[in-house]
Short mmCIF file of C-alpha atoms and ligand atoms in Angstrom, two decimals:
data_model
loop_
_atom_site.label_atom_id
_atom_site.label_comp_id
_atom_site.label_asym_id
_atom_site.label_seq_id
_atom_site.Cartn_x
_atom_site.Cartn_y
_atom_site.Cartn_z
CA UNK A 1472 76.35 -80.01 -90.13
CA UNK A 1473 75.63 -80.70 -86.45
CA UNK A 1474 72.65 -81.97 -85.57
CA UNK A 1475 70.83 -80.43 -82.60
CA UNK A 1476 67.52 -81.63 -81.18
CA UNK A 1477 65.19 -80.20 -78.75
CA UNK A 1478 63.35 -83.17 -76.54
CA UNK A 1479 60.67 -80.63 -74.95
CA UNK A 1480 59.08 -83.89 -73.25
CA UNK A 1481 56.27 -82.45 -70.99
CA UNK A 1482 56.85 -78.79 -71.48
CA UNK A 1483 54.88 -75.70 -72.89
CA UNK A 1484 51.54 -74.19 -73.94
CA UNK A 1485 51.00 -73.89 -77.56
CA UNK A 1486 51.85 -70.35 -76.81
CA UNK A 1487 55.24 -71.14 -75.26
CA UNK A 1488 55.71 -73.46 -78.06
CA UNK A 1489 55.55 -71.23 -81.01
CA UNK A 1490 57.10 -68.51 -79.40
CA UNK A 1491 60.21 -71.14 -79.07
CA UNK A 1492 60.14 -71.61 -82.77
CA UNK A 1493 59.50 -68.08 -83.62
CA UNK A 1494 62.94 -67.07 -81.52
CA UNK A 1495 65.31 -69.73 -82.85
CA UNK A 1496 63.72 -69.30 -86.55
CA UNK A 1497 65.07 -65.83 -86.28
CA UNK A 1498 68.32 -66.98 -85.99
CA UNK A 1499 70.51 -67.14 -88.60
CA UNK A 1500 72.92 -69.48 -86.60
CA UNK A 1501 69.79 -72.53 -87.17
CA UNK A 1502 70.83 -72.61 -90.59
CA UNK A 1503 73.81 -73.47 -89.64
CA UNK A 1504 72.71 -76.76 -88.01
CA UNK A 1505 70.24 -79.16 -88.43
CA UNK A 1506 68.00 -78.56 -85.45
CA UNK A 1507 65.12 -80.89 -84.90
CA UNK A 1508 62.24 -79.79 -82.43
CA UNK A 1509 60.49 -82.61 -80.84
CA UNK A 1510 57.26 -80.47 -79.50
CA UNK A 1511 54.14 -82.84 -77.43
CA UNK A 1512 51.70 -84.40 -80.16
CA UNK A 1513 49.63 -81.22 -79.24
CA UNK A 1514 51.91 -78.38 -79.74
CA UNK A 1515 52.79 -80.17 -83.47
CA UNK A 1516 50.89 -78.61 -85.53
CA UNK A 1517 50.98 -75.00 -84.56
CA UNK A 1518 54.80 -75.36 -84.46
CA UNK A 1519 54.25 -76.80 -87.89
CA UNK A 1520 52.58 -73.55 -89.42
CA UNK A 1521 54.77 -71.19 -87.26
CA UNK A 1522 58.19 -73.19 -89.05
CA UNK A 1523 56.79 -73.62 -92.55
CA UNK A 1524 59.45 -72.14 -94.83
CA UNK A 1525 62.49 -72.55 -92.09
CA UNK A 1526 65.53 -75.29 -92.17
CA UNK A 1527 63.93 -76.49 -88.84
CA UNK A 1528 62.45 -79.85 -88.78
CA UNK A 1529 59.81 -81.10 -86.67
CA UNK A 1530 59.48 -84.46 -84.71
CA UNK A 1531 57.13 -86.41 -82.54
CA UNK A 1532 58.33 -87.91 -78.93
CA UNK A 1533 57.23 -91.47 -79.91
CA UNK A 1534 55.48 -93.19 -82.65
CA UNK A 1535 53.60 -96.55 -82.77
CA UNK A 1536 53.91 -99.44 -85.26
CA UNK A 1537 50.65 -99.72 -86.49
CA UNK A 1538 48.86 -97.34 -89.31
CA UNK A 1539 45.73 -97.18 -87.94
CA UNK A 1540 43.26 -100.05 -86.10
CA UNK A 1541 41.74 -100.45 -82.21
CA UNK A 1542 44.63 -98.38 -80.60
CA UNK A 1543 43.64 -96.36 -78.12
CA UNK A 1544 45.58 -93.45 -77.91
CA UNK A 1545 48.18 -94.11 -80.09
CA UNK A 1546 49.90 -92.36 -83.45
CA UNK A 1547 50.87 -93.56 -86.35
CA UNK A 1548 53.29 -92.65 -88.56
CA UNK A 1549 51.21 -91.33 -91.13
CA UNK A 1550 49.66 -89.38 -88.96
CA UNK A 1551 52.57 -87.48 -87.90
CA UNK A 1552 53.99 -87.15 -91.56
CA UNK A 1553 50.22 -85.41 -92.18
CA UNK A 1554 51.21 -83.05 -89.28
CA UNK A 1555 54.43 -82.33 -90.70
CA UNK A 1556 57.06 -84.48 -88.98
CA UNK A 1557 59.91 -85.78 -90.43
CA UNK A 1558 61.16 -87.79 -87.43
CA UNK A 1559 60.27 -89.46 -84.25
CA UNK A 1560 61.81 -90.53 -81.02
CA UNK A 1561 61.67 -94.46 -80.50
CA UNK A 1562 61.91 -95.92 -76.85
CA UNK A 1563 63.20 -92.80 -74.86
CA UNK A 1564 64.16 -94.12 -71.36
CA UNK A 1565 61.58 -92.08 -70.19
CA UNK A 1566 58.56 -94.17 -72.02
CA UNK A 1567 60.96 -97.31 -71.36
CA UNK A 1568 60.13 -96.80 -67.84
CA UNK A 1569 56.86 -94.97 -68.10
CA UNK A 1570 55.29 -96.81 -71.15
CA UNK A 1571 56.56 -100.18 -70.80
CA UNK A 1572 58.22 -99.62 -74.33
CA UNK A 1573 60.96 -102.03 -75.19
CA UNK A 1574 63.57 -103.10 -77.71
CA UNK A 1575 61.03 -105.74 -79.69
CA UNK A 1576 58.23 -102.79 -79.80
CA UNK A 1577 61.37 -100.06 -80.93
CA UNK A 1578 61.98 -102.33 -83.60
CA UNK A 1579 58.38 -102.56 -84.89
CA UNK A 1580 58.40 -98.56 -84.46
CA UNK A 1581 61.58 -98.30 -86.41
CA UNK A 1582 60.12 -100.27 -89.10
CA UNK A 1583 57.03 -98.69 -89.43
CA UNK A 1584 58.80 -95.03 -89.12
CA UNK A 1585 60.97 -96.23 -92.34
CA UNK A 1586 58.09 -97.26 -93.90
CA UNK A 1587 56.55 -94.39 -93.94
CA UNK A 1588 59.75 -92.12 -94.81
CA UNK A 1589 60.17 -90.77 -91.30
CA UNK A 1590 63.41 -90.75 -89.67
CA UNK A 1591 63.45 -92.45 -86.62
CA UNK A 1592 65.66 -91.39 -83.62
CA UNK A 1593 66.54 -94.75 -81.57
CA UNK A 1594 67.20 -94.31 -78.10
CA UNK A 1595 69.64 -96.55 -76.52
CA UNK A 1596 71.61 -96.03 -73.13
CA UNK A 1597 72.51 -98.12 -70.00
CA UNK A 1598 71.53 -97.37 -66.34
CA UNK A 1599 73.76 -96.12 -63.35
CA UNK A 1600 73.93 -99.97 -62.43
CA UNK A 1601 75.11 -101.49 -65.68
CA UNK A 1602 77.59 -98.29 -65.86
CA UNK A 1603 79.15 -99.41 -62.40
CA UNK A 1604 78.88 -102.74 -62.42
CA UNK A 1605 80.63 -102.48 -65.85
CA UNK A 1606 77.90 -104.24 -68.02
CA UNK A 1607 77.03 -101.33 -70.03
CA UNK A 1608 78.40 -102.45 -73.32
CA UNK A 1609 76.24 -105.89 -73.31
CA UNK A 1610 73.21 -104.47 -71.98
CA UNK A 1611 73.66 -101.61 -74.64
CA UNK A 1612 74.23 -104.48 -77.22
CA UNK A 1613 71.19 -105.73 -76.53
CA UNK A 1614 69.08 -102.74 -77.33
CA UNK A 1615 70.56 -102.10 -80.35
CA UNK A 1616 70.78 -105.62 -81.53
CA UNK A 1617 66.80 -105.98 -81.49
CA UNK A 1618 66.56 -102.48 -82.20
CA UNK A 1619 67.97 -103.17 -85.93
CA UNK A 1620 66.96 -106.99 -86.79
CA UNK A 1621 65.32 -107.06 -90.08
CA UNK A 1622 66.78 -103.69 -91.35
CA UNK A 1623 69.05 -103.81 -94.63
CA UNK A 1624 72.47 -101.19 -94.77
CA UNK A 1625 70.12 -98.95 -96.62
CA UNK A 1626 67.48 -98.71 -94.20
CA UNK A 1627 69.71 -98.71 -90.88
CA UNK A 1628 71.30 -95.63 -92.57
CA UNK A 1629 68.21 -93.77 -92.12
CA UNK A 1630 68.36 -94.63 -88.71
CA UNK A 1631 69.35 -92.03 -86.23
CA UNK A 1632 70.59 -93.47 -82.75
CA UNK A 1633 70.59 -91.26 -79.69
CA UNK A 1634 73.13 -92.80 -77.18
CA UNK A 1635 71.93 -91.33 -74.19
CA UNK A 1636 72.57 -93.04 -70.69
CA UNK A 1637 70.21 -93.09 -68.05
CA UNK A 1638 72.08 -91.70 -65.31
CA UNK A 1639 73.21 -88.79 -67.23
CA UNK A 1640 69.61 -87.79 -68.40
CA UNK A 1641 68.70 -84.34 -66.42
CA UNK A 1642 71.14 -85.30 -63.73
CA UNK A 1643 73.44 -82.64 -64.29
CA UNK A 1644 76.29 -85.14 -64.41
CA UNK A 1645 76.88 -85.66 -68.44
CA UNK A 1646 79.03 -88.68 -69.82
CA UNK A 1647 82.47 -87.86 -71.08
CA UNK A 1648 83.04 -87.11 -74.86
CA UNK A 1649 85.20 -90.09 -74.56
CA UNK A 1650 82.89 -92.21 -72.46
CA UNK A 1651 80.17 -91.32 -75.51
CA UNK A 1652 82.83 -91.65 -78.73
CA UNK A 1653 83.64 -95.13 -76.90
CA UNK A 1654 79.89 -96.34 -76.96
CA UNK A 1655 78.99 -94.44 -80.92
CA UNK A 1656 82.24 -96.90 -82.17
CA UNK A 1657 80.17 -100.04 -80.32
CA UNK A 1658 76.77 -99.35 -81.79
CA UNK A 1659 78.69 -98.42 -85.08
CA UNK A 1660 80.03 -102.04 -85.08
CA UNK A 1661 77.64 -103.64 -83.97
CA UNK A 1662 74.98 -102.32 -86.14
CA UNK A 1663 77.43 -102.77 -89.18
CA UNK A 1664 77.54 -106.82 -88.02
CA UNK A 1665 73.34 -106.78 -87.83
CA UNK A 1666 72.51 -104.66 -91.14
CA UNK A 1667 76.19 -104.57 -93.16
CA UNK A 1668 76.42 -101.11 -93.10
CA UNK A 1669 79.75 -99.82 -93.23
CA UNK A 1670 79.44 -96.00 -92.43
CA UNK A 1671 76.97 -93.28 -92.11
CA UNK A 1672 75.15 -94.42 -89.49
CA UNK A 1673 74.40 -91.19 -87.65
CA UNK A 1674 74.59 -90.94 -83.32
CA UNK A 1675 73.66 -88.17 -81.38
CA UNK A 1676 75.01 -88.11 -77.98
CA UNK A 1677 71.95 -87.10 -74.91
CA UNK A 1678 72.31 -86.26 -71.23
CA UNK A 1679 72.75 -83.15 -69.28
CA UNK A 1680 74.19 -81.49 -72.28
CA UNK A 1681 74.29 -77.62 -71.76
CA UNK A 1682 75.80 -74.70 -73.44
CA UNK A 1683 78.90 -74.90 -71.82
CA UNK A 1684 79.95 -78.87 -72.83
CA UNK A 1685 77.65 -79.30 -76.24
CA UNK A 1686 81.29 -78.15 -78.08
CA UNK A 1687 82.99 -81.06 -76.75
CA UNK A 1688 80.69 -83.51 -78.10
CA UNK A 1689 81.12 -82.19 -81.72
CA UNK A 1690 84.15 -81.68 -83.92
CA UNK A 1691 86.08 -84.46 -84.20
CA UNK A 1692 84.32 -86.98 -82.08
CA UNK A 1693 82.67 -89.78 -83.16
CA UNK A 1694 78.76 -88.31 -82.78
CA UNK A 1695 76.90 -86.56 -85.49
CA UNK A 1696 74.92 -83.86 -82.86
CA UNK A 1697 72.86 -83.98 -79.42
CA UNK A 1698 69.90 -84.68 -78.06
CA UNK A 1699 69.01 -82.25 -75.43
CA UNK A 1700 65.89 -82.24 -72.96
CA UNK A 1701 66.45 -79.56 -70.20
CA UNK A 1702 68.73 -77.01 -71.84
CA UNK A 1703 66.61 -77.07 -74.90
CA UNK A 1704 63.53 -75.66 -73.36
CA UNK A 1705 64.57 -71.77 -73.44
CA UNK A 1706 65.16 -70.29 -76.43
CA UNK A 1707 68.07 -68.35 -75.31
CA UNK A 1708 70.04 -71.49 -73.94
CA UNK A 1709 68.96 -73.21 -76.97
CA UNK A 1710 70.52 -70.78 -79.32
CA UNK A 1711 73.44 -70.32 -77.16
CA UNK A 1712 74.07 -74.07 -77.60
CA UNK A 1713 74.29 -73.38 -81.19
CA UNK A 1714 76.17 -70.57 -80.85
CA UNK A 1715 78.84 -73.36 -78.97
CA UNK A 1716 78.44 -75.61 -82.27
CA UNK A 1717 78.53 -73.21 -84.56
CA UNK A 1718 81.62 -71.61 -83.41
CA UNK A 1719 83.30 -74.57 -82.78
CA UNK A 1720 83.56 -75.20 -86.47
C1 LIG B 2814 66.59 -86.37 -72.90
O1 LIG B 2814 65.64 -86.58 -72.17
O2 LIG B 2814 66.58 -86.81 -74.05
C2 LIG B 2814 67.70 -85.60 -72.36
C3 LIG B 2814 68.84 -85.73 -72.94
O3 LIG B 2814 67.45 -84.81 -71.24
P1 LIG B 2814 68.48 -83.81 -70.52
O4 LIG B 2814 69.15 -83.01 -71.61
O5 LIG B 2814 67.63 -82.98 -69.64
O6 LIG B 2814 69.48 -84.65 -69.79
#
C-alpha cells in the first residue's frame, strides 16, 4: 500500500484539525493507503482521540534525542509515543534552516526514535544550487551517510526516508518521477553500503505534490508514497490525492 503523509507544518486550530481527521476517517479510500498525519505537537492529542479506532496513524513534525533532562522546549520520544504517535519527521528542510537541525543531530533523533519503537521519517533533499550546479548526489550523500552511521540492516529498515528537494518544496515546480526514482536508487545504495541492508528500505518522494501528479510518483517507481505539505491541508484535496493513488492501482 501507498503511503501518504500529511506535513500540516504551521497550520490549523484544534478545531480545523479534527475536523481534517474526522473527513478523511470517513473515507473508505484511507484504508486503502497508509496515510500518516503529522498534526503541530498541540493539535496531537485531540487528533489522537478523534482517530482512535481508524487505519490512520499519527506523527509529530520533529523529535529530539534525549528522553527527558534540562531541554527547554523540546520532545522526546516517549513523550510522543504517550500521545499516540507512531512516527516523527527528522530534519525537515524547514527546521534545517529554521532550527539549525543537521545531519549529526538527525542521526541522534533517528536513534532515539528507534529506540523508542517510533518510526522515524528522514528528510533528505538538495537545494536549487546543488541541483544546478550538478552536486546534488554528493551533497545528498552526505545527509544520508551521517543520517544512518551506527544503524544495523534491521534498524535502517525501520527507517523511512523522505527525498524531498528544497527547491521543489511549496514551489509549485515538483521534481520528475524520474528525477526522484534516480535519487530513491542512490539513497537505496548508499544506505545498503552504511547499514547492509539489501531491500526494504522505504522512500517517500516530497515537493509540490498535488492531486494531479501524486499518480506518477506511485506504481512502478522506485518510492513507497509522498510526503505532502500544501495539498495535504484540505481535506478534499487530500482525499482526492488518494483517490489518484488508489485508482492508480
Ligand atoms: C513538505 O514540506 O514536506 C512538502 C513536501 O511541502 P509541499 O507539499 O507544500 O511542497
Amino acid at each position: 500500500m501507498a503511503i501518504l503523509a500529511a506535513n500540516w507544518k504551521l497550520h490549523k486550530t484544534t478545531e480545523d484539525a479534527v475536523s481534517w481527521a474526522r473527513a478523511v476517517k470517513a473515507s473508505p479510500l484511507a484504508r486503502r493507503c497508509e496515510v500518516i498525519v503529522l498534526p503541530g505537537f498541540l493539535q496531537i492529542p485531540a487528533v489522537a482521540r478523534e482517530l482512535h479506532g481508524s487505519q490512520i496513524a499519527l506523527g509529530a513534525q520533529d523529535v529530539f534525542w534525549e528522553e527527558s533532562g534540562a531541554y527547554t522546549g523540546m520532545v522526546a520520544p516517549t513523550q510522543l509515543r504517550d500521545a499516540g504517535c507512531a512516527y516523527a519527521l527528522v530534519a525537515h528542510s524547514e527546521r534545517r534552516r529554521l532550527a539549525g537541525d543537521d545531519d549529526r543531530g538527525a542521526n541522534a533523533r533517528i536513534r532515539a526514535a528507534l529506540a523508542c519503537g517510533l518510526t522515524p521519517i528522514y528528510c533528505v533533499g538538495e537545494d536549487e544550487k546543488e541541483r544546478s550546479t550538478g552536486r546534488f548526489r554528493e551533497a545528498l550523500v552526505g545527509q544520508y551517510d551521517v543520517g544512518f552511521e551506527g544503524l544495523s540492516a534491521q534498524e535502517a529498515r525501520r527507517v523511512i526516508v523522505a527525498y524531498e528537494p528544497i527547491w521543489a518544496i511549496g514551489s509549485g515546480q515538483p521534481a520528475n518521477p524520474a528525477q526522484a526514482a534516480e535519487i530513491a536508487g542512490a539513497i537505496r545504495d548508499g544506505v545498503f553500503a552504511r547499514t547492509g541492508l539489501e531491500s526494504g528500505l522505504r522512500i517517500l518522494y516530497g515537493g509540490s505534490v498535488a492531486p494531479e501528479n501524486v499518480a506518477g510518483y506511485l506504481g512502478d517507481t522506485a518510492m513507497d508514497g509522498v510526503l505532502v505539505g500544501t495539498a495535504s491541508l484540505d481535506p478534499s484535496e487530500f482525499l482526492a490525492m488518494l483517490e489518484a493513488v488508489v485508482d492508480d492501482g
